[in-house]
Short mmCIF file of C-alpha atoms and ligand atoms in Angstrom, two decimals:
data_model
loop_
_atom_site.label_atom_id
_atom_site.label_comp_id
_atom_site.label_asym_id
_atom_site.label_seq_id
_atom_site.Cartn_x
_atom_site.Cartn_y
_atom_site.Cartn_z
CA MET B 1 8.46 -15.31 -8.10
CA PRO B 2 11.03 -15.07 -10.88
CA TYR B 3 11.81 -18.43 -12.52
CA SER B 4 15.40 -18.13 -11.28
CA VAL B 5 14.24 -17.93 -7.66
CA PHE B 6 12.21 -21.12 -8.13
CA VAL B 7 15.10 -22.93 -9.86
CA ALA B 8 17.64 -21.78 -7.24
CA ALA B 9 15.45 -23.05 -4.39
CA ALA B 10 14.72 -26.32 -6.17
CA LEU B 11 18.43 -26.93 -6.92
CA ASP B 12 19.41 -26.00 -3.37
CA GLU B 13 17.05 -28.62 -2.05
CA PHE B 14 18.17 -31.17 -4.63
CA PHE B 15 21.92 -30.75 -4.03
CA THR B 16 21.54 -30.43 -0.25
CA HIS B 17 20.55 -34.06 -0.34
CA GLY B 18 23.57 -34.87 -2.51
CA GLY B 19 21.42 -35.24 -5.60
CA ALA B 20 23.01 -37.27 -8.32
CA GLY B 21 21.15 -36.10 -11.35
CA ARG B 22 23.08 -37.01 -14.44
CA GLY B 23 24.02 -40.54 -15.15
CA GLY B 24 23.33 -43.35 -17.51
CA ALA B 25 24.81 -43.64 -20.95
CA ASP B 26 23.46 -40.39 -22.34
CA PHE B 27 23.75 -37.98 -19.45
CA VAL B 28 26.97 -38.74 -17.60
CA THR B 29 29.52 -35.90 -17.22
CA SER B 30 33.02 -36.23 -18.72
CA PRO B 31 34.91 -36.87 -15.45
CA GLU B 32 32.39 -39.59 -14.63
CA VAL B 33 33.08 -41.41 -17.90
CA GLY B 34 36.48 -42.49 -16.54
CA SER B 35 39.96 -41.24 -15.73
CA LEU B 36 40.95 -40.25 -19.30
CA PHE B 37 39.29 -36.82 -19.12
CA GLY B 38 41.25 -35.90 -15.99
CA ALA B 39 44.50 -37.07 -17.59
CA LEU B 40 43.87 -34.73 -20.53
CA VAL B 41 42.85 -31.83 -18.27
CA ALA B 42 46.18 -32.37 -16.44
CA ARG B 43 47.98 -31.83 -19.77
CA ALA B 44 46.00 -28.64 -20.38
CA LEU B 45 46.83 -27.39 -16.89
CA ASP B 46 50.54 -27.96 -17.53
CA ARG B 47 50.32 -25.90 -20.73
CA TRP B 48 48.52 -23.04 -18.99
CA PHE B 49 51.03 -23.22 -16.12
CA VAL B 50 53.88 -22.65 -18.60
CA GLU B 51 51.96 -19.83 -20.36
CA LEU B 52 51.56 -18.15 -16.97
CA GLY B 53 55.32 -18.29 -16.39
CA SER B 54 55.21 -21.24 -13.94
CA PRO B 55 53.80 -19.43 -10.89
CA ASP B 56 54.23 -21.10 -7.49
CA PRO B 57 51.66 -21.31 -6.03
CA PHE B 58 49.67 -22.21 -9.16
CA ILE B 59 46.00 -22.09 -8.15
CA VAL B 60 43.59 -24.43 -9.94
CA VAL B 61 39.95 -23.85 -9.01
CA ASP B 62 37.56 -26.68 -9.94
CA ALA B 63 34.22 -24.87 -9.80
CA GLY B 64 31.26 -27.16 -9.13
CA ALA B 65 33.68 -29.97 -8.27
CA GLY B 66 31.02 -32.43 -7.16
CA ARG B 67 32.55 -35.51 -5.52
CA GLY B 68 36.07 -34.58 -6.66
CA ARG B 69 36.36 -37.06 -9.49
CA LEU B 70 38.19 -34.64 -11.80
CA ALA B 71 40.56 -33.60 -8.99
CA ARG B 72 41.47 -37.19 -8.29
CA ASP B 73 42.13 -38.02 -11.94
CA VAL B 74 44.19 -34.86 -12.57
CA LEU B 75 46.40 -35.50 -9.55
CA ARG B 76 46.71 -39.22 -10.22
CA VAL B 77 48.70 -38.66 -13.43
CA GLY B 78 51.22 -36.44 -11.61
CA PRO B 79 51.22 -33.32 -13.80
CA ALA B 80 54.50 -31.39 -14.15
CA SER B 81 52.84 -28.40 -12.46
CA ALA B 82 51.89 -30.50 -9.39
CA PRO B 83 54.70 -29.24 -7.11
CA ALA B 84 53.32 -25.71 -7.51
CA MET B 85 49.67 -26.70 -7.60
CA ARG B 86 47.01 -25.76 -5.08
CA TYR B 87 43.88 -27.59 -6.24
CA VAL B 88 40.80 -25.83 -4.87
CA MET B 89 37.51 -27.71 -5.22
CA VAL B 90 34.50 -25.39 -4.97
CA GLU B 91 31.30 -27.27 -4.26
CA ARG B 92 28.23 -25.84 -2.62
CA SER B 93 26.61 -29.17 -1.75
CA ALA B 94 27.88 -30.21 1.68
CA VAL B 95 26.94 -33.83 0.96
CA LEU B 96 29.02 -33.96 -2.24
CA ALA B 97 31.88 -32.02 -0.60
CA ALA B 98 31.96 -34.60 2.21
CA GLU B 99 32.29 -37.39 -0.38
CA GLN B 100 35.45 -35.72 -1.74
CA ARG B 101 37.26 -36.94 1.37
CA GLU B 102 36.78 -40.55 0.31
CA HIS B 103 39.33 -40.14 -2.48
CA LEU B 104 41.42 -37.11 -1.58
CA THR B 105 43.34 -35.75 1.38
CA ILE B 106 41.93 -32.29 1.91
CA GLU B 107 43.86 -29.59 3.75
CA PRO B 108 42.22 -26.65 5.50
CA TRP B 109 41.97 -23.64 3.18
CA GLU B 110 44.16 -21.50 5.49
CA ASP B 111 46.99 -24.01 5.02
CA ALA B 112 46.62 -24.40 1.27
CA LEU B 113 48.81 -21.46 0.37
CA GLY B 114 51.32 -21.98 3.17
CA PRO B 115 53.65 -22.50 4.83
CA PHE B 116 55.08 -19.00 4.46
CA LEU B 117 58.58 -17.65 4.90
CA PRO B 118 59.43 -14.04 5.78
CA SER B 119 60.15 -11.96 2.66
CA PRO B 120 63.85 -11.90 1.76
CA ASP B 121 64.21 -8.22 2.71
CA GLY B 122 62.28 -8.71 5.93
CA ASP B 123 59.81 -5.87 5.19
CA GLY B 124 57.57 -7.30 2.46
CA ASP B 125 54.70 -9.79 2.65
CA PRO B 126 55.62 -13.32 3.72
CA GLU B 127 56.19 -15.59 0.71
CA PRO B 128 54.89 -19.14 0.28
CA VAL B 129 57.48 -21.92 0.39
CA PRO B 130 57.84 -23.13 -3.23
CA GLY B 131 57.62 -26.70 -4.49
CA ILE B 132 55.45 -28.22 -1.77
CA GLY B 133 52.40 -29.03 -3.87
CA PRO B 134 50.08 -30.49 -4.76
CA ILE B 135 47.87 -29.32 -1.91
CA VAL B 136 44.13 -29.98 -2.19
CA THR B 137 41.50 -27.94 -0.43
CA SER B 138 37.72 -27.55 -0.60
CA LEU B 139 35.49 -24.47 -0.33
CA ASP B 140 31.79 -23.79 -0.78
CA ASP B 141 32.38 -20.62 -2.81
CA LEU B 142 35.02 -19.16 -5.11
CA PRO B 143 38.14 -17.92 -3.30
CA ALA B 144 38.09 -14.12 -3.08
CA LEU B 145 41.79 -13.49 -2.60
CA ALA B 146 43.82 -12.50 -5.67
CA PHE B 147 45.59 -15.39 -7.40
CA ASP B 148 47.23 -16.46 -10.67
CA GLY B 149 45.96 -19.67 -12.15
CA VAL B 150 43.04 -21.44 -13.79
CA ILE B 151 39.35 -21.70 -12.97
CA ILE B 152 37.76 -24.68 -14.69
CA ALA B 153 34.00 -25.25 -14.70
CA ASN B 154 32.74 -28.49 -16.21
CA GLU B 155 28.95 -28.52 -16.48
CA LEU B 156 28.54 -25.84 -13.81
CA LEU B 157 27.08 -22.93 -15.77
CA ASP B 158 24.15 -25.00 -17.05
CA ASN B 159 23.34 -25.58 -13.39
CA LEU B 160 23.10 -21.91 -12.35
CA ALA B 161 19.56 -20.60 -11.85
CA PHE B 162 18.03 -18.96 -14.94
CA ASP B 163 14.94 -16.98 -15.90
CA VAL B 164 12.69 -17.70 -18.87
CA ILE B 165 11.30 -15.27 -21.45
CA GLU B 166 8.76 -15.89 -24.19
CA ARG B 167 7.94 -13.96 -27.35
CA THR B 168 4.19 -13.45 -27.58
CA ALA B 169 2.06 -11.55 -30.10
CA LYS B 170 2.32 -8.62 -27.67
CA GLY B 171 6.08 -8.59 -27.26
CA TRP B 172 8.38 -10.44 -24.85
CA LYS B 173 6.94 -11.82 -21.60
CA GLU B 174 8.81 -13.00 -18.56
CA ILE B 175 7.63 -16.40 -17.30
CA ARG B 176 7.30 -16.20 -13.54
CA VAL B 177 6.22 -18.97 -11.17
CA GLY B 178 3.15 -18.88 -8.95
CA LEU B 179 1.06 -21.30 -6.93
CA ASP B 180 -2.30 -22.69 -7.93
CA GLY B 181 -3.45 -24.67 -4.93
CA GLU B 182 -0.47 -26.92 -4.29
CA GLN B 183 0.84 -26.82 -7.86
CA PHE B 184 3.53 -24.48 -9.11
CA VAL B 185 2.34 -22.87 -12.34
CA GLU B 186 3.70 -20.49 -14.96
CA VAL B 187 2.67 -16.84 -14.67
CA PRO B 188 3.56 -14.76 -17.75
CA VAL B 189 4.09 -11.05 -17.05
CA ALA B 190 5.23 -8.25 -19.38
CA ALA B 191 9.03 -8.47 -19.55
CA ASP B 192 11.12 -5.52 -18.54
CA GLU B 193 12.68 -4.05 -21.70
CA SER B 194 16.17 -4.87 -20.44
CA LEU B 195 15.32 -8.58 -20.53
CA ALA B 196 14.34 -8.72 -24.22
CA PRO B 197 16.99 -10.20 -26.54
CA ALA B 198 18.59 -8.06 -29.24
CA PHE B 199 16.86 -10.04 -32.02
CA ASP B 200 13.21 -10.78 -32.73
CA ALA B 201 11.67 -14.25 -32.91
CA PRO B 202 8.31 -15.75 -33.84
CA PRO B 203 5.58 -15.79 -31.14
CA GLY B 204 5.90 -18.85 -28.92
CA THR B 205 9.72 -18.70 -28.89
CA ARG B 206 11.20 -19.28 -25.43
CA LEU B 207 14.71 -18.55 -24.22
CA PRO B 208 16.66 -18.91 -20.98
CA LEU B 209 18.02 -15.72 -19.42
CA GLN B 210 21.17 -16.52 -17.50
CA LEU B 211 21.91 -13.61 -15.22
CA GLY B 212 23.67 -16.03 -12.87
CA ILE B 213 26.48 -16.40 -15.42
CA GLU B 214 27.22 -12.66 -15.11
CA ALA B 215 27.40 -12.92 -11.33
CA TRP B 216 29.59 -16.02 -11.49
CA LEU B 217 32.07 -14.50 -13.94
CA ALA B 218 32.18 -11.28 -11.92
CA ALA B 219 33.12 -13.38 -8.87
CA CYS B 220 35.81 -15.17 -10.94
CA ALA B 221 37.22 -11.80 -11.96
CA THR B 222 37.44 -10.70 -8.31
CA GLY B 223 39.77 -13.58 -7.47
CA LEU B 224 41.65 -14.26 -10.68
CA ALA B 225 44.38 -11.63 -11.09
CA ARG B 226 45.96 -13.34 -14.10
CA GLY B 227 45.09 -16.53 -15.89
CA PHE B 228 42.37 -18.59 -17.51
CA VAL B 229 38.71 -19.38 -16.98
CA VAL B 230 37.71 -22.54 -18.84
CA VAL B 231 34.00 -23.20 -19.27
CA ILE B 232 32.96 -26.61 -20.60
CA ASP B 233 29.26 -27.02 -21.16
CA TYR B 234 26.48 -27.59 -23.62
CA ALA B 235 26.07 -24.20 -25.25
CA ALA B 236 24.50 -22.68 -28.35
CA PRO B 237 23.70 -19.26 -29.79
CA ALA B 238 20.31 -17.82 -28.74
CA ALA B 239 18.99 -18.08 -32.30
CA VAL B 240 19.68 -21.83 -32.31
CA LEU B 241 18.00 -22.35 -28.92
CA ALA B 242 15.03 -20.29 -30.12
CA THR B 243 14.35 -22.85 -32.84
CA ARG B 244 14.47 -25.80 -30.42
CA GLY B 245 11.63 -24.85 -28.07
CA GLN B 246 11.92 -24.95 -24.28
CA SER B 247 12.15 -28.72 -24.10
CA GLY B 248 15.17 -28.48 -26.37
CA TRP B 249 17.23 -26.44 -23.89
CA LEU B 250 15.62 -26.98 -20.48
CA ARG B 251 16.25 -30.46 -19.13
CA THR B 252 15.58 -32.21 -15.84
CA TYR B 253 17.32 -35.30 -14.48
CA ARG B 254 16.33 -37.59 -11.66
CA ALA B 255 17.95 -40.83 -10.54
CA HIS B 256 20.16 -40.83 -13.66
CA GLN B 257 17.16 -40.57 -15.99
CA ARG B 258 15.41 -37.63 -17.62
CA GLY B 259 13.09 -36.10 -15.01
CA VAL B 260 9.59 -34.65 -15.08
CA ALA B 261 8.31 -31.16 -15.99
CA PRO B 262 10.47 -28.43 -14.41
CA LEU B 263 7.76 -27.05 -12.11
CA SER B 264 6.73 -30.51 -10.89
CA ALA B 265 8.30 -32.14 -7.85
CA PRO B 266 10.76 -29.29 -7.09
CA GLY B 267 13.85 -30.35 -5.16
CA THR B 268 13.70 -33.95 -6.37
CA GLN B 269 15.43 -33.38 -9.70
CA ASP B 270 18.33 -31.56 -11.34
CA VAL B 271 17.28 -28.62 -13.55
CA THR B 272 19.65 -27.48 -16.30
CA THR B 273 19.72 -25.33 -19.40
CA ASP B 274 22.02 -24.95 -22.39
CA VAL B 275 24.36 -22.00 -21.95
CA VAL B 276 23.51 -19.14 -24.34
CA THR B 277 26.80 -18.39 -26.13
CA GLU B 278 26.15 -14.64 -26.42
CA THR B 279 25.34 -14.41 -22.70
CA LEU B 280 28.61 -16.11 -21.81
CA HIS B 281 30.66 -13.89 -24.14
CA ARG B 282 28.99 -10.66 -23.02
CA ALA B 283 29.33 -11.54 -19.34
CA ALA B 284 32.99 -12.45 -19.91
CA ARG B 285 33.80 -9.14 -21.56
CA ARG B 286 31.92 -7.18 -18.88
CA ALA B 287 33.95 -8.95 -16.19
CA GLY B 288 37.21 -8.00 -17.95
CA PHE B 289 38.02 -11.30 -19.68
CA THR B 290 39.04 -11.89 -23.30
CA VAL B 291 37.33 -14.72 -25.16
CA ALA B 292 40.60 -16.30 -26.31
CA ALA B 293 39.34 -19.52 -27.90
CA GLU B 294 36.21 -21.57 -28.40
CA MET B 295 35.89 -25.08 -29.79
CA THR B 296 34.06 -28.35 -29.30
CA GLN B 297 35.19 -30.73 -26.59
CA ALA B 298 36.22 -33.20 -29.31
CA GLU B 299 38.48 -30.56 -30.90
CA TRP B 300 39.91 -29.55 -27.53
CA LEU B 301 40.73 -33.11 -26.49
CA SER B 302 42.26 -33.72 -29.90
CA SER B 303 44.52 -30.66 -29.42
CA LEU B 304 45.58 -32.19 -26.10
CA GLY B 305 46.58 -35.43 -27.81
CA ILE B 306 43.73 -37.82 -26.97
CA GLU B 307 44.41 -39.95 -30.05
CA GLU B 308 48.10 -40.35 -29.28
CA MET B 309 47.27 -41.00 -25.60
CA ILE B 310 45.00 -43.91 -26.40
CA GLY B 311 47.02 -45.14 -29.38
CA SER B 312 48.84 -47.74 -27.30
CA SER B 313 45.54 -48.87 -25.74
CA ARG B 314 44.08 -49.29 -29.20
CA ARG B 315 47.05 -51.40 -30.31
CA GLU B 316 46.92 -53.43 -27.10
CA TRP B 317 43.22 -54.11 -27.56
CA ASP B 318 43.77 -55.11 -31.21
CA ALA B 319 46.53 -57.51 -30.16
CA ARG B 320 44.86 -59.00 -27.07
CA ALA B 321 41.15 -58.84 -27.83
CA HIS B 322 41.12 -62.56 -28.61
CA ILE B 323 42.75 -63.29 -25.22
CA GLY B 324 40.28 -61.09 -23.34
CA ASP B 325 42.48 -60.77 -20.24
CA LEU B 326 42.49 -57.82 -17.82
CA ALA B 327 45.06 -55.88 -19.86
CA ALA B 328 42.88 -56.27 -22.94
CA LEU B 329 39.78 -55.14 -21.08
CA ALA B 330 41.57 -52.11 -19.60
CA ALA B 331 42.75 -51.16 -23.08
CA ARG B 332 39.25 -51.51 -24.46
CA SER B 333 37.86 -49.38 -21.67
CA ARG B 334 40.23 -46.48 -22.58
CA VAL B 335 39.24 -46.73 -26.23
CA THR B 336 35.55 -46.69 -25.27
CA GLU B 337 36.12 -43.71 -22.95
CA ALA B 338 37.80 -41.75 -25.72
CA ALA B 339 34.89 -42.48 -28.04
CA ALA B 340 32.39 -41.22 -25.41
CA LEU B 341 34.37 -38.05 -24.67
CA THR B 342 34.62 -37.12 -28.35
CA ASP B 343 31.19 -38.36 -29.51
CA PRO B 344 29.86 -35.63 -31.83
CA ALA B 345 26.31 -36.49 -30.75
CA GLY B 346 27.19 -36.37 -27.03
CA LEU B 347 30.00 -35.06 -24.84
CA GLY B 348 32.22 -34.31 -27.83
CA ALA B 349 29.76 -31.61 -28.90
CA HIS B 350 30.13 -29.68 -25.63
CA THR B 351 31.56 -26.21 -26.10
CA VAL B 352 34.92 -25.37 -24.49
CA THR B 353 35.30 -21.62 -24.01
CA ILE B 354 38.69 -20.33 -22.86
CA LEU B 355 38.74 -16.88 -21.31
CA THR B 356 41.92 -15.07 -20.37
CA LYS B 357 42.74 -12.16 -18.10
CA ASN B 358 45.91 -10.05 -18.13
CA LEU B 359 47.72 -12.34 -20.56
C1 LIG R 1 26.34 -31.09 -13.08
S1 LIG R 1 27.32 -31.08 -11.68
C2 LIG R 1 28.95 -31.19 -12.40
C3 LIG R 1 29.94 -31.75 -11.44
C4 LIG R 1 31.36 -31.93 -12.00
N1 LIG R 1 31.95 -30.70 -12.43
C5 LIG R 1 31.36 -32.93 -13.13
O1 LIG R 1 31.67 -32.55 -14.24
O2 LIG R 1 31.05 -34.11 -12.90
C6 LIG R 1 27.25 -29.41 -11.12
C7 LIG R 1 27.84 -29.24 -9.74
O3 LIG R 1 27.95 -27.85 -9.45
C8 LIG R 1 27.53 -27.63 -8.11
N2 LIG R 1 27.12 -26.23 -8.05
C9 LIG R 1 26.02 -25.66 -8.58
N3 LIG R 1 26.02 -24.33 -8.36
C10 LIG R 1 27.15 -24.06 -7.69
C11 LIG R 1 27.74 -22.87 -7.21
N4 LIG R 1 27.14 -21.70 -7.36
N5 LIG R 1 28.94 -22.95 -6.59
C12 LIG R 1 29.55 -24.14 -6.44
N6 LIG R 1 29.05 -25.31 -6.87
C13 LIG R 1 27.87 -25.27 -7.48
C14 LIG R 1 26.44 -28.64 -7.89
O4 LIG R 1 26.25 -28.91 -6.52
C15 LIG R 1 26.99 -29.85 -8.64
O5 LIG R 1 27.83 -30.63 -7.84
#
């Protein structure tokens, strides 16, 4: 079977059981670090809301929303766009989606855009009542109806199933997966020409082939009439990944630790890959998006004012560290969060890619 079929089945099994793959100091996602990330995303959403001309409803799709941590933190700071906001969490794991209800009041999807009033002239489509947000809803797939707004995907694309190709002395091979007894094993086959990358590489070079990104962006383009798709993930150009070797871009996580070999123990661990920058850009253009901006997470959070936001916490910690009371500890926690989110050797190095459509 193609590698992507194996990975898709393994991830399905893993997330069906509510798998919590990434955790621990090195592997935690940005929303899980604390509430600061959500507060900054709320600022970004307000800016995009204004750029879109303050639409009401303003649809925010959180793709791969997990337990709803980002949603909770965005809404908690009360963004200016909240009265227009419909916050749509898209999560395919039923176990994780169920956990969203622990922190958020979730409305049925049919009600998220309503209630509606008859159009002013009586003949047109009914119009949603303005100013009644935020309304939160949850789906297991991207909404297909046309909307204006933002789709944000934090560490989702690295989690879409991927294929693997390898340069051998006889050209590019596709690494498929077969069974040897009870063990899943690699089965190299000649790669279809369409799978080979545009550049050559020394024999032994392996790369991920992320056709799932194309399908995902095409689905985004079906729903998003006008607005932004924001992809936050670990990403690198193919030539950089080629130099790292497979273990440098294919990672597994289990019980908050690095997992075992990708073909071992399928369904018991998270399987992820770095996003290939060229794949993301090409898929974006094919789906009708413009690559409007790209930067590191540290640069993005800086543009959103992370330093100024934690400035008072830093001063408070400096002033109260010797007292060590709750206020001092809370201040220190914000400062530590900011350092984790902008760490150039960790989350700060994530790539933030901002795609636009009809803007
Ligand atoms: C690594 S987690 C990131 C969760 C969250 N965005 C965060 O930053 O903490 C990836 C999430 O995407 C979900 N997921 C994977 N593929 C998906 C898909 N095609 N549609 C919706 N959710 C998906 C997984 O179940 C998982 O909850």
